[in-house]
Short mmCIF file of C-alpha atoms and ligand atoms in Angstrom, two decimals:
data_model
loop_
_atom_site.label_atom_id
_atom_site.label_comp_id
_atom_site.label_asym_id
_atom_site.label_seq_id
_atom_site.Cartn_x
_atom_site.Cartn_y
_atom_site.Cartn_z
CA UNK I 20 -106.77 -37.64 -58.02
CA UNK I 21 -107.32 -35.55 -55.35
CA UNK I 22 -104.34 -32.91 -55.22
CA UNK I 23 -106.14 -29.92 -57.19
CA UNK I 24 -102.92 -28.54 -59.06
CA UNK I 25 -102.60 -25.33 -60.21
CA UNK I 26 -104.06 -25.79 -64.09
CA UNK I 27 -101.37 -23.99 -66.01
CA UNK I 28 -97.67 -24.10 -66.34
CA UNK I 29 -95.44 -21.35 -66.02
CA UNK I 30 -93.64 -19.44 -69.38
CA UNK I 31 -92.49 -16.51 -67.30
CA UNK I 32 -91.04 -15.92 -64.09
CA UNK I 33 -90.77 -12.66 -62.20
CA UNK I 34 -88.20 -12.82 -59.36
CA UNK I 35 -88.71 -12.38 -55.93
CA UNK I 36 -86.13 -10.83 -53.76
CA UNK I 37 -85.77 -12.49 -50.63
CA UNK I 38 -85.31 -10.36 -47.31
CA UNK I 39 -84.15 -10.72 -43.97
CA UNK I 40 -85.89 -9.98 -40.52
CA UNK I 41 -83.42 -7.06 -39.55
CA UNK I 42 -84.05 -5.48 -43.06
CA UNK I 43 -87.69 -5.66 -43.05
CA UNK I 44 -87.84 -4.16 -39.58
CA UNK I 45 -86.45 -1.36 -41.02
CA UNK I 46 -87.70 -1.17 -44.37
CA UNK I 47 -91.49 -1.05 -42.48
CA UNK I 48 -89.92 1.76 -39.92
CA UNK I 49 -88.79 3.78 -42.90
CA UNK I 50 -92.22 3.81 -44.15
CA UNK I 51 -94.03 4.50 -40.38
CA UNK I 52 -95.34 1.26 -40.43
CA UNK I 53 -97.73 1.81 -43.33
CA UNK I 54 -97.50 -1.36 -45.76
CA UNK I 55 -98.91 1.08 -48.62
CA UNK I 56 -95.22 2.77 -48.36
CA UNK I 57 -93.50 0.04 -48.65
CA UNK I 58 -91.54 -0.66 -52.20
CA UNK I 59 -93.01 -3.70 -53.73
CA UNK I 60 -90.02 -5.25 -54.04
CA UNK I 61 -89.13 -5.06 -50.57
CA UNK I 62 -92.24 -7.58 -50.72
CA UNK I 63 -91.96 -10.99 -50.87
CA UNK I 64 -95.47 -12.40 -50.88
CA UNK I 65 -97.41 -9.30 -51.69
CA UNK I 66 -101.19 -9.67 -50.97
CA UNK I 67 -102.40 -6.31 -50.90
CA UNK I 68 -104.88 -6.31 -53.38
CA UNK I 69 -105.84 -9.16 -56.24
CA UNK I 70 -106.88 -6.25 -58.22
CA UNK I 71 -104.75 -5.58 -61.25
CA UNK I 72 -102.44 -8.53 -60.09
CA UNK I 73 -103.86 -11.10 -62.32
CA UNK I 74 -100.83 -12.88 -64.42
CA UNK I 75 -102.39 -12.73 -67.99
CA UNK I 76 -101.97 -16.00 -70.15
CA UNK I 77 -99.97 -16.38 -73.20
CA UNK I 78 -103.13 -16.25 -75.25
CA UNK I 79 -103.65 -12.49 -73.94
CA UNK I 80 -99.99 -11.59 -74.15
CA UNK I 81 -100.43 -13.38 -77.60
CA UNK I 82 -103.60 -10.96 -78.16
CA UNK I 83 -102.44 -7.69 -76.71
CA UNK I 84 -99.74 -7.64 -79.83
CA UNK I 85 -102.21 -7.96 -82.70
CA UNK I 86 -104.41 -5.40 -80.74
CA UNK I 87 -106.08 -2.35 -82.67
CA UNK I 88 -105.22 1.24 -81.81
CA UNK I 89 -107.36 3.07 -83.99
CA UNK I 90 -109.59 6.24 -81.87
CA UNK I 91 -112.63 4.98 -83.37
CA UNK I 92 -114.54 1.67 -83.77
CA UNK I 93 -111.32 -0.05 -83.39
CA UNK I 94 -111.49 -3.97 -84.00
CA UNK I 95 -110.31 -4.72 -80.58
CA UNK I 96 -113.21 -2.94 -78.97
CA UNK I 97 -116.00 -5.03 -81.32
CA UNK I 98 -113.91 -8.54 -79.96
CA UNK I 99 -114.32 -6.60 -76.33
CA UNK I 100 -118.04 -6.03 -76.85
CA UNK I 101 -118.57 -9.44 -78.63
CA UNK I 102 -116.83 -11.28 -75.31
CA UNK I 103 -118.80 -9.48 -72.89
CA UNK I 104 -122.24 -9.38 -74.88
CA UNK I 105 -121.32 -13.48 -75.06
CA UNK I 106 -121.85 -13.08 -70.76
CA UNK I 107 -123.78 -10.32 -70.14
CA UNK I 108 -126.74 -9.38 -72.19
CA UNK I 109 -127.02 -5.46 -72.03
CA UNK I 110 -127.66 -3.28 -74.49
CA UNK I 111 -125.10 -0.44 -74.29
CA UNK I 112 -121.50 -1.87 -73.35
CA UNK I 113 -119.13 1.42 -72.50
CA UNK I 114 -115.65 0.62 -71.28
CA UNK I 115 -114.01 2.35 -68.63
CA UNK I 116 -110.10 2.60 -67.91
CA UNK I 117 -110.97 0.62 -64.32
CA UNK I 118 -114.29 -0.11 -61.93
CA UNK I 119 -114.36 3.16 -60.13
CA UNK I 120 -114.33 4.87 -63.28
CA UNK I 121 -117.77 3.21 -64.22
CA UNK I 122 -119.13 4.02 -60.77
CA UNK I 123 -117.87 7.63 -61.01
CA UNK I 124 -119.60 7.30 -64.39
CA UNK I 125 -123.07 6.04 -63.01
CA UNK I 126 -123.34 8.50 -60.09
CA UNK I 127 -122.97 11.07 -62.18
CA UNK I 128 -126.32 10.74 -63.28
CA UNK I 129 -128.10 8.82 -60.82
CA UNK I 130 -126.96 10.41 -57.81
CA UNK I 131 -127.69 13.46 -55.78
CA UNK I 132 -128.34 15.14 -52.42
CA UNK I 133 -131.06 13.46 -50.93
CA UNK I 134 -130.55 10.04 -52.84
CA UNK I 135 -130.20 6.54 -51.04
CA UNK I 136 -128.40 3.81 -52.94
CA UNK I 137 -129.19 0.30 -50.76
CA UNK I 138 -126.92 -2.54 -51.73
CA UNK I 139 -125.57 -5.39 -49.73
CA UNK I 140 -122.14 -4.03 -49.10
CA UNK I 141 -120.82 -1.14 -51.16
CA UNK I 142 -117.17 -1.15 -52.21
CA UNK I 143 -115.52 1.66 -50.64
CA UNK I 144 -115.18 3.35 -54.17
CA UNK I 145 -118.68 3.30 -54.93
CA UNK I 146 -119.52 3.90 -51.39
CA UNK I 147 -117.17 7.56 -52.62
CA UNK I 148 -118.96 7.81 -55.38
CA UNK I 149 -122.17 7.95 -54.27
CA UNK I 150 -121.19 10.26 -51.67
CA UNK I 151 -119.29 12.42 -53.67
CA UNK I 152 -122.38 13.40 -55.43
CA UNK I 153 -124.45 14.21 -52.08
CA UNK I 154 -126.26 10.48 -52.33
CA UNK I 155 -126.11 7.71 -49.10
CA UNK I 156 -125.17 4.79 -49.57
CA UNK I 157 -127.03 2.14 -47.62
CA UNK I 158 -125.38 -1.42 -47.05
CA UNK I 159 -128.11 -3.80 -46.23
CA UNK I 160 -126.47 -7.02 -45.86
CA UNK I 161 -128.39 -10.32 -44.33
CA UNK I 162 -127.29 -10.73 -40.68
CA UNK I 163 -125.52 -14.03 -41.13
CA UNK I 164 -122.61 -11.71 -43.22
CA UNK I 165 -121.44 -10.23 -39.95
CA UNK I 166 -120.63 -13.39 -38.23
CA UNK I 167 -117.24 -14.82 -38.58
CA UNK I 168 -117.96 -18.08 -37.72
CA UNK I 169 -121.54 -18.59 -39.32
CA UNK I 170 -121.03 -21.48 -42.07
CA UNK I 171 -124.32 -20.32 -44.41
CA UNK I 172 -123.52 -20.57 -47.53
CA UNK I 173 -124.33 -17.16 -48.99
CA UNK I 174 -123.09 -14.49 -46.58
CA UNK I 175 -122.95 -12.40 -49.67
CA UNK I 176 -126.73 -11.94 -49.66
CA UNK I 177 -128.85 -8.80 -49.36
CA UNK I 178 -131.43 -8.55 -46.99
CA UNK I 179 -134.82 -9.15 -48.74
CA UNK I 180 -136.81 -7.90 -45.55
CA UNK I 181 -134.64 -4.71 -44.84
CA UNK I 182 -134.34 -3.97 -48.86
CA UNK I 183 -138.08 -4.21 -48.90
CA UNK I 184 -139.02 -2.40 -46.11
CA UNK I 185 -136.12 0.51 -47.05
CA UNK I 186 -138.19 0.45 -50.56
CA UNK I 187 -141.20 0.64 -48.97
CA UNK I 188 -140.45 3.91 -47.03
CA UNK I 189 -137.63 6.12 -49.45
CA UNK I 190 -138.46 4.42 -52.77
CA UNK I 191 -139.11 7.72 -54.00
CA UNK I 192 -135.19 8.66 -53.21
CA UNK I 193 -133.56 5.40 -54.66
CA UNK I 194 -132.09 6.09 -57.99
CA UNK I 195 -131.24 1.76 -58.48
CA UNK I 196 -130.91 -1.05 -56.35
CA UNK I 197 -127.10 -2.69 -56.42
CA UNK I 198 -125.67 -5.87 -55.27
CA UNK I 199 -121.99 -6.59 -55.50
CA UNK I 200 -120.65 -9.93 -56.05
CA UNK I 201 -118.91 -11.21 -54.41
CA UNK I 202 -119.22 -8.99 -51.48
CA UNK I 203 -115.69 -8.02 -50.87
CA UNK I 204 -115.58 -5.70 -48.15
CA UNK I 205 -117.92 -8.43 -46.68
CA UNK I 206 -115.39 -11.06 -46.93
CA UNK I 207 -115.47 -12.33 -50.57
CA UNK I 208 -119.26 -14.42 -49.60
CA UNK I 209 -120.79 -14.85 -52.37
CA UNK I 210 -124.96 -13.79 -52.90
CA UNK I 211 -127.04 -16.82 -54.19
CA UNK I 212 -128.83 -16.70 -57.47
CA UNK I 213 -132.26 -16.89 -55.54
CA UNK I 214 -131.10 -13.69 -53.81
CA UNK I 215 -129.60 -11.62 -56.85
CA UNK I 216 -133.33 -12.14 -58.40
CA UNK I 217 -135.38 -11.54 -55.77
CA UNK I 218 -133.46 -8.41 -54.94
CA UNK I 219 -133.80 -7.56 -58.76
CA UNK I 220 -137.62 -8.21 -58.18
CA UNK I 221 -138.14 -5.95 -55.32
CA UNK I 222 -136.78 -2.70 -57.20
CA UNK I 223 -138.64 -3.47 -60.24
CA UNK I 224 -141.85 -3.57 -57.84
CA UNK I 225 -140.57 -0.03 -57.64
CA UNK I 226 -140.05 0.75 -60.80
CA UNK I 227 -136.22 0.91 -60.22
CA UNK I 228 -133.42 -0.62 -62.06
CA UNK I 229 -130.87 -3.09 -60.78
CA UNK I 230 -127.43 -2.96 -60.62
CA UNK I 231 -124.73 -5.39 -60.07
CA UNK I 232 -121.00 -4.40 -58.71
CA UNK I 233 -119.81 -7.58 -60.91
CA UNK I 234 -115.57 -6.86 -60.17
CA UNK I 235 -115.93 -10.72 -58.79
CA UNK I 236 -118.97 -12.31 -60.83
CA UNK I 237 -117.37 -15.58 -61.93
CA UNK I 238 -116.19 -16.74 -58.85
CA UNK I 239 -119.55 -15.59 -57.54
CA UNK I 240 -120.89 -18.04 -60.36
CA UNK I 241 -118.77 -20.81 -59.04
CA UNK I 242 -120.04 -20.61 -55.23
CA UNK I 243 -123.62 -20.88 -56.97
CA UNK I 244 -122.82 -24.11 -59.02
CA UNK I 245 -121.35 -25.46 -56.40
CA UNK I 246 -123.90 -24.21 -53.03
CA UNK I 247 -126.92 -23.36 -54.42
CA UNK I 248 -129.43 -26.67 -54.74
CA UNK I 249 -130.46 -27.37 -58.39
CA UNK I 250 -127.64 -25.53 -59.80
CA UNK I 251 -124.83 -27.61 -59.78
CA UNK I 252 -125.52 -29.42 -63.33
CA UNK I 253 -125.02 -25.75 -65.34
CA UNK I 254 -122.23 -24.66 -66.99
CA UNK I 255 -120.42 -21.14 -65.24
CA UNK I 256 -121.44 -19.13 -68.44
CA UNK I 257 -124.73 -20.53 -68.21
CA UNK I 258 -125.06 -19.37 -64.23
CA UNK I 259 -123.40 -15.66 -65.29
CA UNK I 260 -125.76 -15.11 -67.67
CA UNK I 261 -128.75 -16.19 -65.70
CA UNK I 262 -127.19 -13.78 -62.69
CA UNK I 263 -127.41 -10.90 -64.87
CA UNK I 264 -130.45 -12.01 -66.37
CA UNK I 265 -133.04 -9.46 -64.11
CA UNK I 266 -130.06 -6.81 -64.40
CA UNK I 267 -130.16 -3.21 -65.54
CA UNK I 268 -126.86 -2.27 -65.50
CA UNK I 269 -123.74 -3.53 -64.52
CA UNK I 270 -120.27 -1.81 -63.65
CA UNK I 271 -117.07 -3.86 -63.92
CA UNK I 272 -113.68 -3.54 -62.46
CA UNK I 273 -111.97 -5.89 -65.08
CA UNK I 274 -108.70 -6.01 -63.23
CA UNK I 275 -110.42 -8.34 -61.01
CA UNK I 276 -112.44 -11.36 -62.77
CA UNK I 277 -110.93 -10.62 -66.37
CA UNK I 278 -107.54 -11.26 -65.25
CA UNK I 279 -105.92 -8.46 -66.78
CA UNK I 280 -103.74 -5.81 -65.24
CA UNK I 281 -106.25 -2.51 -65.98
CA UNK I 282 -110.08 -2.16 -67.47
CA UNK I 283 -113.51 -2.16 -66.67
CA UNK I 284 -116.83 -1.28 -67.60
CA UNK I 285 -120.45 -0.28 -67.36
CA UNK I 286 -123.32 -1.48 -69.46
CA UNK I 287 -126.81 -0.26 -68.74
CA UNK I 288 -130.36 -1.47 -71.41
CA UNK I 289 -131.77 2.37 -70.79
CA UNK I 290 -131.08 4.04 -73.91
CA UNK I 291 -131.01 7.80 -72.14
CA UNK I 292 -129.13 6.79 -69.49
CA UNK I 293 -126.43 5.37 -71.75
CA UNK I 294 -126.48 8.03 -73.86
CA UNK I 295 -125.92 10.54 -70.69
CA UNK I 296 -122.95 7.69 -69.95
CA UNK I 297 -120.96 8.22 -73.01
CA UNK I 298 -121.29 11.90 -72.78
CA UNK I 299 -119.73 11.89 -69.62
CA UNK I 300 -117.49 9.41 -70.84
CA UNK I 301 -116.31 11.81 -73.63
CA UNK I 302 -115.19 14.18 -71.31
CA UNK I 303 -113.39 12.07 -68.72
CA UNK I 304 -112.25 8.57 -70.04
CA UNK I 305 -112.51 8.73 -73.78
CA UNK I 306 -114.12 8.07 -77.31
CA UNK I 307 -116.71 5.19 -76.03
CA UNK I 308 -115.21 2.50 -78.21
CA UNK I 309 -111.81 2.84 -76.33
CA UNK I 310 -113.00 4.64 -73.09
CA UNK I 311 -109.54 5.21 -71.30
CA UNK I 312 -107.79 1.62 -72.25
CA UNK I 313 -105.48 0.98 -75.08
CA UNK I 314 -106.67 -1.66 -77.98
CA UNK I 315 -104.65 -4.11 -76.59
CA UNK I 316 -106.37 -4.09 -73.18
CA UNK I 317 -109.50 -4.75 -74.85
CA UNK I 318 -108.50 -7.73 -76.47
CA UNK I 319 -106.80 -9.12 -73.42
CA UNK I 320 -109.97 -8.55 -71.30
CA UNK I 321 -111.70 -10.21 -74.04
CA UNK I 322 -109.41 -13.24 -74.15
CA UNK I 323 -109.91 -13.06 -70.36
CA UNK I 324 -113.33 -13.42 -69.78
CA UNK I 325 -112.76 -16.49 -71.87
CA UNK I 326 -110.43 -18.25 -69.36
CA UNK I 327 -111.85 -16.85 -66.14
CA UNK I 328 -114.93 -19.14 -66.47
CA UNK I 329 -113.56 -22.04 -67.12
CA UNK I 330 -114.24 -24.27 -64.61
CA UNK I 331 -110.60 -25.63 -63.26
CA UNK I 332 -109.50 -22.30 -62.94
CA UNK I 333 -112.29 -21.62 -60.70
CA UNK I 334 -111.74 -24.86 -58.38
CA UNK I 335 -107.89 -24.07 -58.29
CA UNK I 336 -108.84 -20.73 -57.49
CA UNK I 337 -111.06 -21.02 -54.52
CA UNK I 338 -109.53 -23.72 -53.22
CA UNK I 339 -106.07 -21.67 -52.62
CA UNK I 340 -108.26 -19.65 -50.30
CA UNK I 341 -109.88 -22.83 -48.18
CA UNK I 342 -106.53 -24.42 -47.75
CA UNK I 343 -105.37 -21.67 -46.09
CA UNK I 344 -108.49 -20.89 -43.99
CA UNK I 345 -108.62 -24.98 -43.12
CA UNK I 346 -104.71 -24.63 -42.09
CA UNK I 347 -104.92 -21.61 -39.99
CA UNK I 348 -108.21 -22.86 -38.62
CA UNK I 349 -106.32 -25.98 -37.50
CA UNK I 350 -104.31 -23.75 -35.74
CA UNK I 351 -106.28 -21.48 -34.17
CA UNK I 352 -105.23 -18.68 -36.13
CA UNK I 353 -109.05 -17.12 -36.18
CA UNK I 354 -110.78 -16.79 -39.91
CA UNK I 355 -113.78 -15.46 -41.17
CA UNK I 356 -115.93 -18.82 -42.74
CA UNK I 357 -116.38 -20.27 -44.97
CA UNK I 358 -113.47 -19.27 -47.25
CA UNK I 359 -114.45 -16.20 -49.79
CA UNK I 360 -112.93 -16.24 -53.62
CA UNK I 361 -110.68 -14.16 -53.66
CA UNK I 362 -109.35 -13.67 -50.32
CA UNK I 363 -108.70 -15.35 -46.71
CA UNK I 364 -109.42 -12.82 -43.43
CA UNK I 365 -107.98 -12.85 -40.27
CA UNK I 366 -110.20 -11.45 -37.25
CA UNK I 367 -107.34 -9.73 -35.73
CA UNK I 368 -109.58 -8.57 -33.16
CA UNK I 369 -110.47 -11.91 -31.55
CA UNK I 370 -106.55 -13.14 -32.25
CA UNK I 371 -104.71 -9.61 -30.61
CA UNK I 372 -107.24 -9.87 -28.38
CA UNK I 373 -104.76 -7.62 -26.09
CA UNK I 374 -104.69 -4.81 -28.61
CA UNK I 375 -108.03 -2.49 -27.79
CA UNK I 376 -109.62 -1.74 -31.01
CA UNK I 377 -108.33 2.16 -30.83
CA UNK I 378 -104.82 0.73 -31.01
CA UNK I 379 -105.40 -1.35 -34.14
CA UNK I 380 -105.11 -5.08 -33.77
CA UNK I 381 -105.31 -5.54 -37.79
CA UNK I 382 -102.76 -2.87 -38.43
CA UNK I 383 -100.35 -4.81 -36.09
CA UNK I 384 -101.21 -7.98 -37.59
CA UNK I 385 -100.49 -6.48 -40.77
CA UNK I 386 -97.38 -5.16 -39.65
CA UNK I 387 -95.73 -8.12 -38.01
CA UNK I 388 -97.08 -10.55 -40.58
CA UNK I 389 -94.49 -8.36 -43.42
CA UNK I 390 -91.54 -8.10 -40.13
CA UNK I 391 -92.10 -12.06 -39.82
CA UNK I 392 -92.18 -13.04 -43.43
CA UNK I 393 -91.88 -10.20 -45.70
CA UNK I 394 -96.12 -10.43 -46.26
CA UNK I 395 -97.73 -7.30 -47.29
CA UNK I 396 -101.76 -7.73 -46.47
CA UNK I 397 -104.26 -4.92 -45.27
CA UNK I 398 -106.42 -3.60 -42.31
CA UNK I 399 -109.64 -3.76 -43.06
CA UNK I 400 -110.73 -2.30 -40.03
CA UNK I 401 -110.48 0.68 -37.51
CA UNK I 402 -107.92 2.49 -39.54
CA UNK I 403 -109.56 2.17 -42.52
CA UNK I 404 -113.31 2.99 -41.18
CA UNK I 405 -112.79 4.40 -37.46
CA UNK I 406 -112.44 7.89 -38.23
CA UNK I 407 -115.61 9.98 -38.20
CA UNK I 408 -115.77 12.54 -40.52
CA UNK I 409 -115.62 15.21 -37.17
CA UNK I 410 -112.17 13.67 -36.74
CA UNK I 411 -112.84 11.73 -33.78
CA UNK I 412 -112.85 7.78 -33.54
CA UNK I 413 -114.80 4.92 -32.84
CA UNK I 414 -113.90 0.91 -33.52
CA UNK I 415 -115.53 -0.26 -37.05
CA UNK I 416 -117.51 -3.06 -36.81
CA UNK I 417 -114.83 -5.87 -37.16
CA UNK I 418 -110.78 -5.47 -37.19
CA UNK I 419 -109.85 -7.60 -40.14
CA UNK I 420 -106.30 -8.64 -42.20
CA UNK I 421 -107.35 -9.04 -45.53
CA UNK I 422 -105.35 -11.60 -47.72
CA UNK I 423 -106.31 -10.90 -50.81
CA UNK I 424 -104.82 -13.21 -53.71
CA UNK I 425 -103.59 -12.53 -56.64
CA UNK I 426 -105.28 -14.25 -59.45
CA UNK I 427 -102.91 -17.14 -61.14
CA UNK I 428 -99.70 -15.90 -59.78
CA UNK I 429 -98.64 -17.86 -56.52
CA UNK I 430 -98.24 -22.03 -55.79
CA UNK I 431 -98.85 -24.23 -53.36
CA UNK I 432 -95.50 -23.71 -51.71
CA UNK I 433 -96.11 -19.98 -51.21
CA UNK I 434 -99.85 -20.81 -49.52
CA UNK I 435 -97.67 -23.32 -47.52
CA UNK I 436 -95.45 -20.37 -46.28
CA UNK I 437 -98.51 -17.99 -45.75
CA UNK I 438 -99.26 -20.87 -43.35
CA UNK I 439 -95.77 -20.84 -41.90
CA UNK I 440 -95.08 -17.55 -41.03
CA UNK I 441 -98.59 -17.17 -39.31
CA UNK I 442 -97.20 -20.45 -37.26
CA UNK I 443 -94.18 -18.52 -36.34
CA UNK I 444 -95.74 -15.48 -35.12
CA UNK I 445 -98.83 -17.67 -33.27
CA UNK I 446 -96.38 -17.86 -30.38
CA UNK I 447 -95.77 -14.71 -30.17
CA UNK I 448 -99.02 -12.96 -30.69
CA UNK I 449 -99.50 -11.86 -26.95
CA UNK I 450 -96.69 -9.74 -27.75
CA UNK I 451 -97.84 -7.91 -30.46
CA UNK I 452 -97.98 -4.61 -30.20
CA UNK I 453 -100.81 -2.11 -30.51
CA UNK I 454 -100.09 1.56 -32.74
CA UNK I 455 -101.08 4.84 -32.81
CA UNK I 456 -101.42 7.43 -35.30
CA UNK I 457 -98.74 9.86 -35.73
CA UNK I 458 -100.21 11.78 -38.83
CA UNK I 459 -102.95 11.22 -41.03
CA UNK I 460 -104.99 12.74 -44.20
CA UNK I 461 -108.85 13.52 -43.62
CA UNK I 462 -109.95 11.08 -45.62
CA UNK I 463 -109.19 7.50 -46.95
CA UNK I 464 -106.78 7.27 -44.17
CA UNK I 465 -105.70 4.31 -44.55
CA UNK I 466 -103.39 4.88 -47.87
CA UNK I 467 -101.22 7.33 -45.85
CA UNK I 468 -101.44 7.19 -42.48
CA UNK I 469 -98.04 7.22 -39.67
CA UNK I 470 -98.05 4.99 -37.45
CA UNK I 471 -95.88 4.05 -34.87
CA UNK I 472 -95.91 1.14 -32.31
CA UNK I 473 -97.11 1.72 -28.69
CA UNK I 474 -94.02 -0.29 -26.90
N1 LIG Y 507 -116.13 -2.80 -56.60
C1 LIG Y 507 -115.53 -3.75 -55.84
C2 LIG Y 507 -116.37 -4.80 -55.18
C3 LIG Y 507 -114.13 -3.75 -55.70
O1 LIG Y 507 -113.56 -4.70 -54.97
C4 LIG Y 507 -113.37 -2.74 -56.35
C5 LIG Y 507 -111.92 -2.69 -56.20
C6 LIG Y 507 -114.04 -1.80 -57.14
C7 LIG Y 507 -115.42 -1.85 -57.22
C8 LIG Y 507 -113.31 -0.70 -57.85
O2 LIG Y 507 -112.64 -1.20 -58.97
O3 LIG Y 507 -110.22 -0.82 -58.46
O4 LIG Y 507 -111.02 -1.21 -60.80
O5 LIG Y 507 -111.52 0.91 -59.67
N2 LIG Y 507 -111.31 -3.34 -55.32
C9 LIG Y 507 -109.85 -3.40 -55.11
C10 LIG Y 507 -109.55 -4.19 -53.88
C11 LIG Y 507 -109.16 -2.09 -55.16
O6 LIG Y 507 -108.36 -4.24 -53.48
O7 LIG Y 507 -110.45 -4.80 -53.29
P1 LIG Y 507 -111.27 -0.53 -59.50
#
């Protein structure tokens, strides 16, 4: 057959409350037109974030209730460290309440003024963290991952020459080499196998150890199996655990690829550095057999890391996202390609190509795509990377509409309104108009910005 259905039923509905045009007009005015300050339930399709939005399966609901809650060596955290032990082969497995509390973790004791942390693309959390402690944070992605329209197959990818020759001159200043797959603030691409080793090569050359952002690693796993030559005869567990094979460390935003709603991680093989890691853990998440999470959330990460690599899942999953990039390809509603896993983005600059980048062609986007159809998305763009710390601006590098989506928790029939709804406002786009900042924080300004439109 070739209609790839969604491969689960559905126990348990949430409603969604359905708005009207008028309303959402002002809805979005009464939060100055930032989609962050909009109730969620003024949200029809919400596609903000597929962090945290996973729906769980019966078999973790099922889980959650025979959960441990004991402060110490509860059972839930051995079935935790069993699960991801049964992926990822490091010694020392330290849970964290989400992914930026493993990074904060990390930093801790590998950063400091005068440090350089290269990676393809940091996440804007560990880009913070690193920063917070004095460190830079150096993105160093291959070339081909700042082209919209360049097909390669692994946009994802660091760049071997760059990471080399950046070793080559402040090795002495790197603390660890990351990669973070997929490469979400690059799109969702994916970095090849070939790529995560050779990278893992080049800072053990330097006696450094490797570290992989892995929020996204099993749909990472699937773009391998499926685009890397030789590999598409292995099982996903078997490509996972040869990913992480030449890997150090590893910190883990389980709200992302362990479809559950909070929970993460960091594992490291260094004994001392672990040791340092719990410490710190002590003080800010927890005892290190619960570190910040319930019992329950344990055994429903456990449970899963189970079902996120099976491999229907996986093809249901990333084919939600290529739908929608091959409909609003077809009508020449501008996307960055190929698809990524976990999320479809608009290049709102090329589409509002009447909005200068100063007057925020994503934000509009954003904000006429929720007035049309009641979709919540975000900028990734000019308001969220245009403001120099000195408080003036320049345009980031692209002006993007992220949507993300939610792991397990929308049909066909909602991808086929997406669709709609960017139909509707394709006639209208000209129209469209720019914003400007009426207020904003000094930092992360993107969260709780004004804004108000320019017509
Ligand atoms: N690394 C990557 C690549 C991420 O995408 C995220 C979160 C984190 C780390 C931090 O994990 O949220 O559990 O603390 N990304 C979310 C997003 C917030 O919407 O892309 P966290």
């Amino acid at each position: 057959m070739k209609t790839i259905i969604e491969p689960f039923r559905i126990k348990s509905v949430e409603p969604i409350r359905f708005t009207t045009r008028p309303e959402r007009e002002r809805l979005l005015r009464a939060a100055n037109w930032n989609t962050f300050a909009l109730h969620a339930d003024d949200v029809m399709i919400d596609l903000l974030t597929d962090s945290g939005t996973s729906a769980m399966s019966a078999a973790q609901w099922g889980t959650m209730m025979t959960g441990d809650e004991s402060y110490a060596g509860s059972p839930s955290f051995w079935r935790f460290d069993a699960a991801v032990r049964d992926l990822f082969d490091f010694v020392h497995i330290i849970p964290t309440h989400q992914g930026r509390a493993a990074e904060a973790i990390l930093f801790s004791i590998l950063g400091g003024a005068g440090c350089k942390v290269p990676s393809n693309t940091h996440f804007d959390t560990t880009r913070g963290n690193i920063e917070a402690t004095g460190a830079e944070a150096v993105d160093l992605l291959v070339p081909e991952g700042h082209d919209p329209n360049d097909l390669s197959p692994f946009k994802g990818n660091i760049d071997l020459g760059r990471l080399e020759r950046f070793m080559a001159e402040y090795a002495d200043d790197v603390p660890c080499v990351m990669i973070t797959v997929t490469n979400n603030a690059g799109g969702g691409q994916p970095a090849s196998l070939e790529n995560i080793h050779a990278a893992a090569d080049i800072a053990h050359a330097h006696g450094k150890p490797f570290i992989i952002d892995a929020c996204r690693f099993a749909e990472n796993a699937h773009f391998i199996k499926h685009r890397e030559p030789g590999q598409e005869h292995r099982s996903i567990p078997d490509i996972v655990r040869d990913m992480f094979s030449t890997a150090d460390g590893m910190t883990m935003s389980a709200k992302k690829d362990a479809l559950v709603n909070i929970g993460g991680w960091l594992a490291l093989n260094d004994a001392e550095l672990a040791m340092k890691a719990r410490n710190r853990l002590i003080m800010t998440e927890g005892f290190p057999t619960y570190g910040g999470l319930a019992g329950r959330d344990l055994d429903a990460i456990a449970q899963g890391l189970a079902e996120v690599v099976d491999e229907d899942y996986l093809r249901y999953r990333v084919r939600t996202n290529e739908y929608l990039v091959e409909r609003l390809d077809a009508m020449g509603v501008p996307v960055i390609k190929p698809a990524g896993g976990h999320a479809v983005f608009v290049d709102a600059r090329t589409w509002l190509a009447h909005v200068p980048p100063l007057q925020y062609p994503g934000h509009s986007l954003a904000c006429a795509l929720y007035e049309a159809g009641g979709i919540r998305t975000t900028e990734i763009g000019t308001v969220m990377f245009g403001r120099r710390p000195d408080g003036s601006e320049q345009p980031a590098a692209m002006d993007l509409v992220r949507l993300a989506m939610p792991r397990r928790v929308y049909t066909q029939s909602h991808a086929d309104y997406i669709v709609e709804v960017f139909d509707e406002l394709r006639a209208g786009v000209a129209e469209l108009p720019g914003y400007r900042i009426t207020e904003e924080p000094p930092a992360m300004r993107h969260f709780t910005a004004k804004f108000e439109p320019l017509t």
